[in-house]
Amino acid sequence: MMMLGLGSVGLVLLSLAVQSGHGAQDSAVWSREETTERNYYTRYHNMSEVTAWMEQMKRENPDVVSSMVYGQTYERRDITLLKIGLSSTGRKKAIWMDCGIHAREWIAPAFCQYFVREILRTYKTDTKVNEMMKNLDFYITPVLNVDGYIYSWHNESTRLWRKSRSPGTGGCTCYGTDLNRNFYANWGMVGVSTDCCSQTYCGTKALSESEARAVTDMLGKMREDILAFLTIHSYGQLILVPYGHPNISAPNYDELMEVGLGAAKAIKAVHGMDYTVGTSPDILYANSGSSRDFARLIGIPLSFTFELRDKGEHGFELPEDQIQPTCEEAYAGAHHIITYAHDKVFYSYAATVTATLWTTLLAAWVSSATLL
């Protein structure tokens, strides 16, 4: 894939020869035409294009965007995130967002790209986004399951690939583990399969997959700073809260539901789409070993899975003409959650400091009055 500049004059993408075989780079399934910056975010992009886009975001926004390689896939490809935020001399709180843990859910990486574009486009003019950029760093992984995503672009027969690309063990000839069943959170208990040919194969053990270990290590290092964890999927138009096990509830379940319902309300206000909020067993199916559950289990207070459009008409093959409205409404939902997480910490802290100050002043005044 060759790429010639993204900017006001447009982006030209030229597809080269299709490659095949194990570890092949992604190939354009269809030809591309000249793309302007405006409609870049209304198309799906293969991994080569996403990588080039990440580099461009850094070049165009050097003061607020950097990247970090925090792991490698089974096929030895880098897992890279963008860190976005205004510089600060102190330790900052964080928001985590990952997309593309399931390869076939192409709308998820498209949303991560859109989200990055929106916060970079608005932080200089939107006072709330600017405030959050000062107080928070956003850690955004556009494509987590890099091997699987590349494989899903190989040709139409691989378009609906879901899992990683690690080989089976013990004589199993199938490939891949469901990365969202591989985390150390009630691993292997419900909603999984031990058949390595299954779509929900949970791996030989918790964290058997390098991709899951990479996320686990990052979250472990940052858990005291992460205010909200958002993992983006499709489809179903759902906002899922912990936990996936039907007999386990999050200690702040009521708060999670309140915030999730607020996000669903914000989503509906954009294009009228209804999103259902609840635990996975209540509104989808029981599961274990998810990244969402792991994030909550280690103490990250607000942890959500977004299942984007649609409700099954197109499923994983959501048409490109729905990318923009899907991203617009999901952005509103994510913005609601992030704003809540931010304000809960920073405004509550400010209120506590103010209350403490007034209590101290009042005590001093009462003391002086008594002396008089």
mmCIF file of C-alpha atoms in Angstrom:
data_model
loop_
_atom_site.group_PDB
_atom_site.id
_atom_site.type_symbol
_atom_site.label_atom_id
_atom_site.label_comp_id
_atom_site.label_asym_id
_atom_site.label_seq_id
_atom_site.Cartn_x
_atom_site.Cartn_y
_atom_site.Cartn_z
ATOM 1 C CA MET A 1 0.000 0.000 0.000
ATOM 2 C CA MET A 2 1.343 3.430 -0.974
ATOM 3 C CA MET A 3 0.050 6.581 0.660
ATOM 4 C CA LEU A 4 0.491 10.146 -0.511
ATOM 5 C CA GLY A 5 -0.304 12.785 2.108
ATOM 6 C CA LEU A 6 -3.515 13.372 4.054
ATOM 7 C CA GLY A 7 -4.492 17.020 4.026
ATOM 8 C CA SER A 8 -6.710 19.567 2.338
ATOM 9 C CA VAL A 9 -5.547 18.466 -1.093
ATOM 10 C CA GLY A 10 -6.587 14.894 -0.395
ATOM 11 C CA LEU A 11 -5.244 11.433 0.109
ATOM 12 C CA VAL A 12 -4.363 9.023 -2.655
ATOM 13 C CA LEU A 13 -4.270 5.342 -1.824
ATOM 14 C CA LEU A 14 -2.806 2.924 -4.328
ATOM 15 C CA SER A 15 -3.296 -0.796 -3.840
ATOM 16 C CA LEU A 16 -0.307 -2.938 -4.745
ATOM 17 C CA ALA A 17 -0.214 -6.664 -5.461
ATOM 18 C CA VAL A 18 -2.290 -8.939 -3.244
ATOM 19 C CA GLN A 19 -0.143 -10.919 -0.851
ATOM 20 C CA SER A 20 -1.045 -14.269 0.609
ATOM 21 C CA GLY A 21 0.200 -16.795 3.105
ATOM 22 C CA HIS A 22 0.832 -16.810 6.842
ATOM 23 C CA GLY A 23 1.775 -13.391 8.164
ATOM 24 C CA ALA A 24 0.887 -11.607 4.931
ATOM 25 C CA GLN A 25 0.282 -7.901 5.086
ATOM 26 C CA ASP A 26 -3.272 -6.725 4.648
ATOM 27 C CA SER A 27 -4.498 -6.359 1.090
ATOM 28 C CA ALA A 28 -7.158 -4.027 -0.189
ATOM 29 C CA VAL A 29 -10.228 -6.110 -0.990
ATOM 30 C CA TRP A 30 -11.410 -3.452 -3.384
ATOM 31 C CA SER A 31 -9.800 -0.561 -5.190
ATOM 32 C CA ARG A 32 -9.520 2.872 -3.598
ATOM 33 C CA GLU A 33 -10.100 6.255 -5.121
ATOM 34 C CA GLU A 34 -8.805 9.650 -4.174
ATOM 35 C CA THR A 35 -9.940 10.447 -0.656
ATOM 36 C CA THR A 36 -10.233 13.903 0.842
ATOM 37 C CA GLU A 37 -9.656 14.550 4.518
ATOM 38 C CA ARG A 38 -13.372 15.085 4.900
ATOM 39 C CA ASN A 39 -14.420 11.654 3.691
ATOM 40 C CA TYR A 40 -11.420 9.727 5.025
ATOM 41 C CA TYR A 41 -13.468 9.119 8.161
ATOM 42 C CA THR A 42 -16.393 7.698 6.201
ATOM 43 C CA ARG A 43 -14.415 4.677 4.959
ATOM 44 C CA TYR A 44 -12.894 1.583 6.470
ATOM 45 C CA HIS A 45 -9.110 1.446 6.464
ATOM 46 C CA ASN A 46 -6.765 -1.504 6.445
ATOM 47 C CA MET A 47 -3.890 -1.808 8.891
ATOM 48 C CA SER A 48 -1.327 -0.177 6.637
ATOM 49 C CA GLU A 49 -3.566 2.851 6.305
ATOM 50 C CA VAL A 50 -4.320 2.972 10.037
ATOM 51 C CA THR A 51 -0.607 2.846 10.832
ATOM 52 C CA ALA A 52 0.133 5.661 8.390
ATOM 53 C CA TRP A 53 -2.745 7.662 9.874
ATOM 54 C CA MET A 54 -1.322 7.243 13.388
ATOM 55 C CA GLU A 55 2.017 8.585 12.218
ATOM 56 C CA GLN A 56 0.269 11.515 10.615
ATOM 57 C CA MET A 57 -1.641 12.350 13.797
ATOM 58 C CA LYS A 58 1.717 12.621 15.580
ATOM 59 C CA ARG A 59 3.274 14.769 12.856
ATOM 60 C CA GLU A 60 0.342 17.157 12.697
ATOM 61 C CA ASN A 61 -0.129 17.419 16.487
ATOM 62 C CA PRO A 62 3.332 17.007 18.018
ATOM 63 C CA ASP A 63 2.455 18.923 21.188
ATOM 64 C CA VAL A 64 -0.432 16.674 22.174
ATOM 65 C CA VAL A 65 -0.004 13.318 20.390
ATOM 66 C CA SER A 66 2.624 10.647 20.904
ATOM 67 C CA SER A 67 2.621 6.903 20.337
ATOM 68 C CA MET A 68 3.700 3.924 22.377
ATOM 69 C CA VAL A 69 4.350 0.320 21.413
ATOM 70 C CA TYR A 70 3.207 -1.729 24.402
ATOM 71 C CA GLY A 71 3.251 -5.260 23.097
ATOM 72 C CA GLN A 72 3.528 -7.590 20.149
ATOM 73 C CA THR A 73 1.063 -9.940 18.512
ATOM 74 C CA TYR A 74 1.628 -13.631 17.922
ATOM 75 C CA GLU A 75 2.939 -12.803 14.431
ATOM 76 C CA ARG A 76 5.379 -10.278 15.938
ATOM 77 C CA ARG A 77 3.572 -7.128 14.908
ATOM 78 C CA ASP A 78 3.602 -4.090 17.187
ATOM 79 C CA ILE A 79 0.550 -3.199 19.268
ATOM 80 C CA THR A 80 0.562 0.585 19.299
ATOM 81 C CA LEU A 81 -1.504 3.206 21.080
ATOM 82 C CA LEU A 82 -1.808 6.944 20.715
ATOM 83 C CA LYS A 83 -1.392 9.007 23.863
ATOM 84 C CA ILE A 84 -3.270 12.292 23.575
ATOM 85 C CA GLY A 85 -3.255 15.133 26.083
ATOM 86 C CA LEU A 86 -1.834 18.540 26.923
ATOM 87 C CA SER A 87 1.510 18.501 28.676
ATOM 88 C CA SER A 88 1.579 18.781 32.448
ATOM 89 C CA THR A 89 4.239 18.888 35.109
ATOM 90 C CA GLY A 90 2.163 16.685 37.409
ATOM 91 C CA ARG A 91 0.803 13.165 37.204
ATOM 92 C CA LYS A 92 -2.352 12.998 35.123
ATOM 93 C CA LYS A 93 -5.415 10.793 35.216
ATOM 94 C CA ALA A 94 -6.184 8.657 32.173
ATOM 95 C CA ILE A 95 -8.898 7.307 29.898
ATOM 96 C CA TRP A 96 -8.357 3.977 28.141
ATOM 97 C CA MET A 97 -10.018 3.116 24.846
ATOM 98 C CA ASP A 98 -9.307 0.144 22.616
ATOM 99 C CA CYS A 99 -10.881 -0.915 19.343
ATOM 100 C CA GLY A 100 -10.598 -3.934 17.108
ATOM 101 C CA ILE A 101 -10.104 -6.723 19.649
ATOM 102 C CA HIS A 102 -12.375 -8.746 17.340
ATOM 103 C CA ALA A 103 -11.018 -8.556 13.801
ATOM 104 C CA ARG A 104 -14.263 -8.523 11.827
ATOM 105 C CA GLU A 105 -15.764 -5.585 13.724
ATOM 106 C CA TRP A 106 -14.399 -2.971 11.325
ATOM 107 C CA ILE A 107 -16.621 -0.183 12.630
ATOM 108 C CA ALA A 108 -14.662 -0.278 15.911
ATOM 109 C CA PRO A 109 -11.280 0.903 14.527
ATOM 110 C CA ALA A 110 -13.196 3.414 12.401
ATOM 111 C CA PHE A 111 -14.673 4.813 15.627
ATOM 112 C CA CYS A 112 -11.297 5.050 17.354
ATOM 113 C CA GLN A 113 -10.010 7.045 14.394
ATOM 114 C CA TYR A 114 -13.061 9.287 14.477
ATOM 115 C CA PHE A 115 -12.747 9.812 18.237
ATOM 116 C CA VAL A 116 -9.114 10.879 17.891
ATOM 117 C CA ARG A 117 -9.995 13.241 15.061
ATOM 118 C CA GLU A 118 -12.793 14.833 17.080
ATOM 119 C CA ILE A 119 -10.836 15.548 20.251
ATOM 120 C CA LEU A 120 -7.941 16.935 18.214
ATOM 121 C CA ARG A 121 -10.321 19.042 16.131
ATOM 122 C CA THR A 122 -12.200 20.509 19.082
ATOM 123 C CA TYR A 123 -9.873 20.841 22.071
ATOM 124 C CA LYS A 124 -8.749 24.356 21.129
ATOM 125 C CA THR A 125 -12.312 25.688 20.830
ATOM 126 C CA ASP A 126 -14.418 23.452 23.086
ATOM 127 C CA THR A 127 -13.787 24.503 26.680
ATOM 128 C CA LYS A 128 -14.835 21.152 28.139
ATOM 129 C CA VAL A 129 -12.638 19.094 25.836
ATOM 130 C CA ASN A 130 -9.777 21.509 26.524
ATOM 131 C CA GLU A 131 -10.260 21.129 30.273
ATOM 132 C CA MET A 132 -10.239 17.339 29.980
ATOM 133 C CA MET A 133 -7.134 17.415 27.767
ATOM 134 C CA LYS A 134 -5.391 19.378 30.533
ATOM 135 C CA ASN A 135 -6.396 16.972 33.279
ATOM 136 C CA LEU A 136 -6.444 13.664 31.400
ATOM 137 C CA ASP A 137 -4.384 11.678 28.955
ATOM 138 C CA PHE A 138 -6.251 9.525 26.465
ATOM 139 C CA TYR A 139 -4.666 6.153 25.684
ATOM 140 C CA ILE A 140 -6.247 4.923 22.459
ATOM 141 C CA THR A 141 -5.474 1.683 20.641
ATOM 142 C CA PRO A 142 -7.115 1.847 17.203
ATOM 143 C CA VAL A 143 -6.494 -1.849 16.441
ATOM 144 C CA LEU A 144 -5.688 -4.275 19.243
ATOM 145 C CA ASN A 145 -5.987 -7.566 17.340
ATOM 146 C CA VAL A 146 -3.583 -6.539 14.603
ATOM 147 C CA ASP A 147 -2.971 -10.021 13.167
ATOM 148 C CA GLY A 148 -6.658 -10.840 12.990
ATOM 149 C CA TYR A 149 -7.564 -7.462 11.515
ATOM 150 C CA ILE A 150 -4.989 -7.837 8.763
ATOM 151 C CA TYR A 151 -6.267 -11.344 8.058
ATOM 152 C CA SER A 152 -9.857 -10.064 7.808
ATOM 153 C CA TRP A 153 -8.740 -7.772 4.968
ATOM 154 C CA HIS A 154 -7.001 -10.564 3.049
ATOM 155 C CA ASN A 155 -9.968 -11.517 0.879
ATOM 156 C CA GLU A 156 -13.713 -11.939 1.097
ATOM 157 C CA SER A 157 -13.425 -15.467 2.510
ATOM 158 C CA THR A 158 -11.587 -14.114 5.565
ATOM 159 C CA ARG A 159 -13.718 -10.998 6.043
ATOM 160 C CA LEU A 160 -15.562 -12.401 9.092
ATOM 161 C CA TRP A 161 -12.486 -13.612 10.973
ATOM 162 C CA ARG A 162 -12.890 -12.849 14.696
ATOM 163 C CA LYS A 163 -10.022 -14.275 16.725
ATOM 164 C CA SER A 164 -6.265 -13.844 16.991
ATOM 165 C CA ARG A 165 -3.990 -15.803 14.636
ATOM 166 C CA SER A 166 -2.108 -18.025 17.068
ATOM 167 C CA PRO A 167 -2.150 -21.713 16.102
ATOM 168 C CA GLY A 168 -4.065 -24.356 17.985
ATOM 169 C CA THR A 169 -2.334 -26.711 20.390
ATOM 170 C CA GLY A 170 -2.599 -30.391 21.228
ATOM 171 C CA GLY A 171 -3.199 -31.486 17.679
ATOM 172 C CA CYS A 172 -5.906 -28.907 16.934
ATOM 173 C CA THR A 173 -5.382 -27.553 13.430
ATOM 174 C CA CYS A 174 -7.555 -24.433 13.822
ATOM 175 C CA TYR A 175 -6.163 -20.957 14.386
ATOM 176 C CA GLY A 176 -6.967 -18.224 16.833
ATOM 177 C CA THR A 177 -8.134 -17.465 20.357
ATOM 178 C CA ASP A 178 -10.984 -15.152 21.268
ATOM 179 C CA LEU A 179 -8.972 -12.402 22.926
ATOM 180 C CA ASN A 180 -12.041 -11.175 24.782
ATOM 181 C CA ARG A 181 -12.293 -14.522 26.589
ATOM 182 C CA ASN A 182 -8.594 -14.673 27.485
ATOM 183 C CA PHE A 183 -8.297 -12.145 30.330
ATOM 184 C CA TYR A 184 -7.823 -13.075 33.972
ATOM 185 C CA ALA A 185 -11.385 -12.314 35.022
ATOM 186 C CA ASN A 186 -13.397 -15.405 35.926
ATOM 187 C CA TRP A 187 -11.524 -17.021 33.039
ATOM 188 C CA GLY A 188 -13.076 -20.131 31.523
ATOM 189 C CA MET A 189 -16.178 -20.134 33.722
ATOM 190 C CA VAL A 190 -19.102 -19.245 31.449
ATOM 191 C CA GLY A 191 -19.760 -18.341 27.824
ATOM 192 C CA VAL A 192 -16.545 -19.840 26.473
ATOM 193 C CA SER A 193 -15.382 -22.905 24.593
ATOM 194 C CA THR A 194 -12.357 -25.141 25.067
ATOM 195 C CA ASP A 195 -12.586 -26.208 21.413
ATOM 196 C CA CYS A 196 -9.877 -24.274 19.576
ATOM 197 C CA CYS A 197 -12.037 -24.215 16.430
ATOM 198 C CA SER A 198 -14.805 -22.325 18.257
ATOM 199 C CA GLN A 199 -15.335 -18.582 17.852
ATOM 200 C CA THR A 200 -15.310 -18.258 21.642
ATOM 201 C CA TYR A 201 -12.246 -20.402 22.316
ATOM 202 C CA CYS A 202 -10.755 -18.985 25.515
ATOM 203 C CA GLY A 203 -7.193 -20.261 25.074
ATOM 204 C CA THR A 204 -5.219 -22.867 26.970
ATOM 205 C CA LYS A 205 -5.079 -20.646 30.044
ATOM 206 C CA ALA A 206 -5.772 -17.082 31.096
ATOM 207 C CA LEU A 207 -3.411 -14.699 29.296
ATOM 208 C CA SER A 208 -2.148 -17.369 26.924
ATOM 209 C CA GLU A 209 -2.260 -14.701 24.197
ATOM 210 C CA SER A 210 0.364 -11.975 23.913
ATOM 211 C CA GLU A 211 -2.267 -9.391 22.994
ATOM 212 C CA ALA A 212 -4.186 -9.993 26.224
ATOM 213 C CA ARG A 213 -0.949 -9.909 28.218
ATOM 214 C CA ALA A 214 0.001 -6.556 26.664
ATOM 215 C CA VAL A 215 -3.263 -4.935 27.725
ATOM 216 C CA THR A 216 -3.081 -6.561 31.154
ATOM 217 C CA ASP A 217 0.421 -5.217 31.747
ATOM 218 C CA MET A 218 -0.547 -1.691 30.703
ATOM 219 C CA LEU A 219 -3.682 -1.637 32.822
ATOM 220 C CA GLY A 220 -1.757 -3.012 35.776
ATOM 221 C CA LYS A 221 0.780 -0.201 35.566
ATOM 222 C CA MET A 222 -1.880 2.486 35.123
ATOM 223 C CA ARG A 223 -4.812 1.246 37.176
ATOM 224 C CA GLU A 224 -4.527 3.929 39.847
ATOM 225 C CA ASP A 225 -4.765 6.618 37.185
ATOM 226 C CA ILE A 226 -7.372 5.211 34.769
ATOM 227 C CA LEU A 227 -10.797 6.715 35.446
ATOM 228 C CA ALA A 228 -12.668 4.955 32.653
ATOM 229 C CA PHE A 229 -12.062 1.929 30.432
ATOM 230 C CA LEU A 230 -13.904 1.763 27.109
ATOM 231 C CA THR A 231 -13.609 -1.182 24.741
ATOM 232 C CA ILE A 232 -15.380 -0.803 21.405
ATOM 233 C CA HIS A 233 -17.116 -3.663 19.583
ATOM 234 C CA SER A 234 -19.999 -4.387 17.236
ATOM 235 C CA TYR A 235 -22.790 -5.178 16.806
ATOM 236 C CA GLY A 236 -26.084 -4.930 18.730
ATOM 237 C CA GLN A 237 -26.358 -1.275 19.879
ATOM 238 C CA LEU A 238 -25.552 -2.105 23.484
ATOM 239 C CA ILE A 239 -23.622 -0.603 26.376
ATOM 240 C CA LEU A 240 -22.421 -3.436 28.594
ATOM 241 C CA VAL A 241 -21.347 -3.067 32.209
ATOM 242 C CA PRO A 242 -19.460 -5.605 34.361
ATOM 243 C CA TYR A 243 -19.740 -8.492 34.992
ATOM 244 C CA GLY A 244 -20.256 -11.143 32.343
ATOM 245 C CA HIS A 245 -20.840 -13.819 34.986
ATOM 246 C CA PRO A 246 -24.531 -13.957 35.960
ATOM 247 C CA ASN A 247 -23.807 -14.474 39.670
ATOM 248 C CA ILE A 248 -21.320 -11.638 40.146
ATOM 249 C CA SER A 249 -22.182 -7.940 40.389
ATOM 250 C CA ALA A 250 -19.897 -4.923 40.333
ATOM 251 C CA PRO A 251 -19.792 -3.046 43.674
ATOM 252 C CA ASN A 252 -20.774 0.160 41.865
ATOM 253 C CA TYR A 253 -23.391 -1.474 39.626
ATOM 254 C CA ASP A 254 -25.934 1.318 40.239
ATOM 255 C CA GLU A 255 -23.417 3.976 39.229
ATOM 256 C CA LEU A 256 -22.394 2.033 36.123
ATOM 257 C CA MET A 257 -26.027 1.702 35.073
ATOM 258 C CA GLU A 258 -26.743 5.389 35.712
ATOM 259 C CA VAL A 259 -23.740 6.500 33.670
ATOM 260 C CA GLY A 260 -24.468 3.968 30.936
ATOM 261 C CA LEU A 261 -28.085 5.065 30.668
ATOM 262 C CA GLY A 262 -26.892 8.663 30.411
ATOM 263 C CA ALA A 263 -24.592 7.645 27.568
ATOM 264 C CA ALA A 264 -27.479 5.869 25.813
ATOM 265 C CA LYS A 265 -29.580 9.015 26.153
ATOM 266 C CA ALA A 266 -26.781 11.081 24.621
ATOM 267 C CA ILE A 267 -26.497 8.577 21.767
ATOM 268 C CA LYS A 268 -30.232 8.667 21.045
ATOM 269 C CA ALA A 269 -30.179 12.475 20.892
ATOM 270 C CA VAL A 270 -27.849 12.392 17.875
ATOM 271 C CA HIS A 271 -29.635 10.192 15.332
ATOM 272 C CA GLY A 272 -32.457 8.634 17.319
ATOM 273 C CA MET A 273 -30.765 5.256 17.765
ATOM 274 C CA ASP A 274 -31.684 3.179 20.805
ATOM 275 C CA TYR A 275 -28.888 1.526 22.782
ATOM 276 C CA THR A 276 -29.712 -0.969 25.530
ATOM 277 C CA VAL A 277 -27.737 -0.812 28.778
ATOM 278 C CA GLY A 278 -27.018 -3.659 31.164
ATOM 279 C CA THR A 279 -24.791 -6.564 32.064
ATOM 280 C CA SER A 280 -23.972 -9.048 29.354
ATOM 281 C CA PRO A 281 -26.007 -11.894 30.942
ATOM 282 C CA ASP A 282 -29.042 -9.621 31.207
ATOM 283 C CA ILE A 283 -29.109 -8.277 27.644
ATOM 284 C CA LEU A 284 -26.765 -10.431 25.545
ATOM 285 C CA TYR A 285 -25.201 -13.610 26.924
ATOM 286 C CA ALA A 286 -23.040 -14.697 29.833
ATOM 287 C CA ASN A 287 -19.295 -14.612 29.256
ATOM 288 C CA SER A 288 -16.050 -14.615 31.167
ATOM 289 C CA GLY A 289 -12.489 -13.529 30.576
ATOM 290 C CA SER A 290 -13.383 -10.169 29.006
ATOM 291 C CA SER A 291 -11.169 -7.099 29.141
ATOM 292 C CA ARG A 292 -14.101 -5.062 30.479
ATOM 293 C CA ASP A 293 -14.483 -7.375 33.462
ATOM 294 C CA PHE A 294 -10.740 -7.451 34.070
ATOM 295 C CA ALA A 295 -10.552 -3.651 34.122
ATOM 296 C CA ARG A 296 -13.294 -3.454 36.759
ATOM 297 C CA LEU A 297 -11.813 -6.346 38.713
ATOM 298 C CA ILE A 298 -8.497 -4.524 39.209
ATOM 299 C CA GLY A 299 -10.226 -1.384 40.463
ATOM 300 C CA ILE A 300 -10.901 0.790 37.406
ATOM 301 C CA PRO A 301 -14.272 2.203 38.488
ATOM 302 C CA LEU A 302 -15.968 2.844 35.146
ATOM 303 C CA SER A 303 -15.658 0.018 32.634
ATOM 304 C CA PHE A 304 -17.900 -0.326 29.583
ATOM 305 C CA THR A 305 -18.197 -2.280 26.366
ATOM 306 C CA PHE A 306 -19.812 -0.442 23.455
ATOM 307 C CA GLU A 307 -21.499 -2.653 20.857
ATOM 308 C CA LEU A 308 -22.020 -0.275 17.943
ATOM 309 C CA ARG A 309 -24.513 -0.492 15.072
ATOM 310 C CA ASP A 310 -26.497 -2.227 13.909
ATOM 311 C CA LYS A 311 -28.994 -4.723 15.354
ATOM 312 C CA GLY A 312 -28.309 -7.446 12.828
ATOM 313 C CA GLU A 313 -29.454 -6.231 9.426
ATOM 314 C CA HIS A 314 -25.875 -5.919 8.220
ATOM 315 C CA GLY A 315 -24.106 -7.190 11.323
ATOM 316 C CA PHE A 316 -20.330 -7.081 11.096
ATOM 317 C CA GLU A 317 -20.450 -5.829 7.506
ATOM 318 C CA LEU A 318 -21.904 -2.436 8.312
ATOM 319 C CA PRO A 319 -22.019 -0.354 5.099
ATOM 320 C CA GLU A 320 -19.626 2.551 4.826
ATOM 321 C CA ASP A 321 -22.491 5.034 4.554
ATOM 322 C CA GLN A 322 -23.278 4.237 8.202
ATOM 323 C CA ILE A 323 -19.766 4.893 9.506
ATOM 324 C CA GLN A 324 -20.231 8.613 10.081
ATOM 325 C CA PRO A 325 -23.610 8.505 11.866
ATOM 326 C CA THR A 326 -22.465 5.528 13.943
ATOM 327 C CA CYS A 327 -19.324 7.367 15.015
ATOM 328 C CA GLU A 328 -21.168 10.607 15.697
ATOM 329 C CA GLU A 329 -23.609 8.984 18.097
ATOM 330 C CA ALA A 330 -20.987 6.763 19.749
ATOM 331 C CA TYR A 331 -18.807 9.819 20.295
ATOM 332 C CA ALA A 332 -21.679 11.461 22.181
ATOM 333 C CA GLY A 333 -21.996 8.387 24.384
ATOM 334 C CA ALA A 334 -18.283 8.138 25.065
ATOM 335 C CA HIS A 335 -18.098 11.878 25.727
ATOM 336 C CA HIS A 336 -20.813 11.528 28.361
ATOM 337 C CA ILE A 337 -18.942 8.774 30.195
ATOM 338 C CA ILE A 338 -15.593 10.540 30.020
ATOM 339 C CA THR A 339 -17.109 13.832 31.191
ATOM 340 C CA TYR A 340 -18.712 12.072 34.147
ATOM 341 C CA ALA A 341 -15.439 10.357 35.059
ATOM 342 C CA HIS A 342 -13.539 13.628 34.799
ATOM 343 C CA ASP A 343 -15.998 15.742 36.744
ATOM 344 C CA LYS A 344 -16.426 13.173 39.491
ATOM 345 C CA VAL A 345 -12.719 13.352 40.269
ATOM 346 C CA PHE A 346 -11.811 16.960 39.581
ATOM 347 C CA TYR A 347 -14.970 18.741 40.668
ATOM 348 C CA SER A 348 -15.456 16.524 43.713
ATOM 349 C CA TYR A 349 -11.840 17.215 44.669
ATOM 350 C CA ALA A 350 -12.329 20.954 44.221
ATOM 351 C CA ALA A 351 -15.525 20.834 46.292
ATOM 352 C CA THR A 352 -13.735 18.869 49.034
ATOM 353 C CA VAL A 353 -10.859 21.368 49.124
ATOM 354 C CA THR A 354 -13.291 24.287 49.259
ATOM 355 C CA ALA A 355 -15.334 22.661 52.013
ATOM 356 C CA THR A 356 -12.186 21.925 54.016
ATOM 357 C CA LEU A 357 -11.012 25.513 53.602
ATOM 358 C CA TRP A 358 -14.341 26.936 54.743
ATOM 359 C CA THR A 359 -14.426 24.541 57.708
ATOM 360 C CA THR A 360 -10.948 25.666 58.721
ATOM 361 C CA LEU A 361 -11.840 29.347 58.354
ATOM 362 C CA LEU A 362 -15.075 28.872 60.271
ATOM 363 C CA ALA A 363 -13.278 27.069 63.081
ATOM 364 C CA ALA A 364 -10.711 29.859 63.272
ATOM 365 C CA TRP A 365 -13.467 32.489 63.360
ATOM 366 C CA VAL A 366 -15.385 30.653 66.100
ATOM 367 C CA SER A 367 -12.181 30.272 68.086
ATOM 368 C CA SER A 368 -11.364 33.986 67.831
ATOM 369 C CA ALA A 369 -14.924 34.944 68.680
ATOM 370 C CA THR A 370 -14.787 32.751 71.785
ATOM 371 C CA LEU A 371 -11.616 34.455 72.881
ATOM 372 C CA LEU A 372 -13.295 37.807 72.533
#
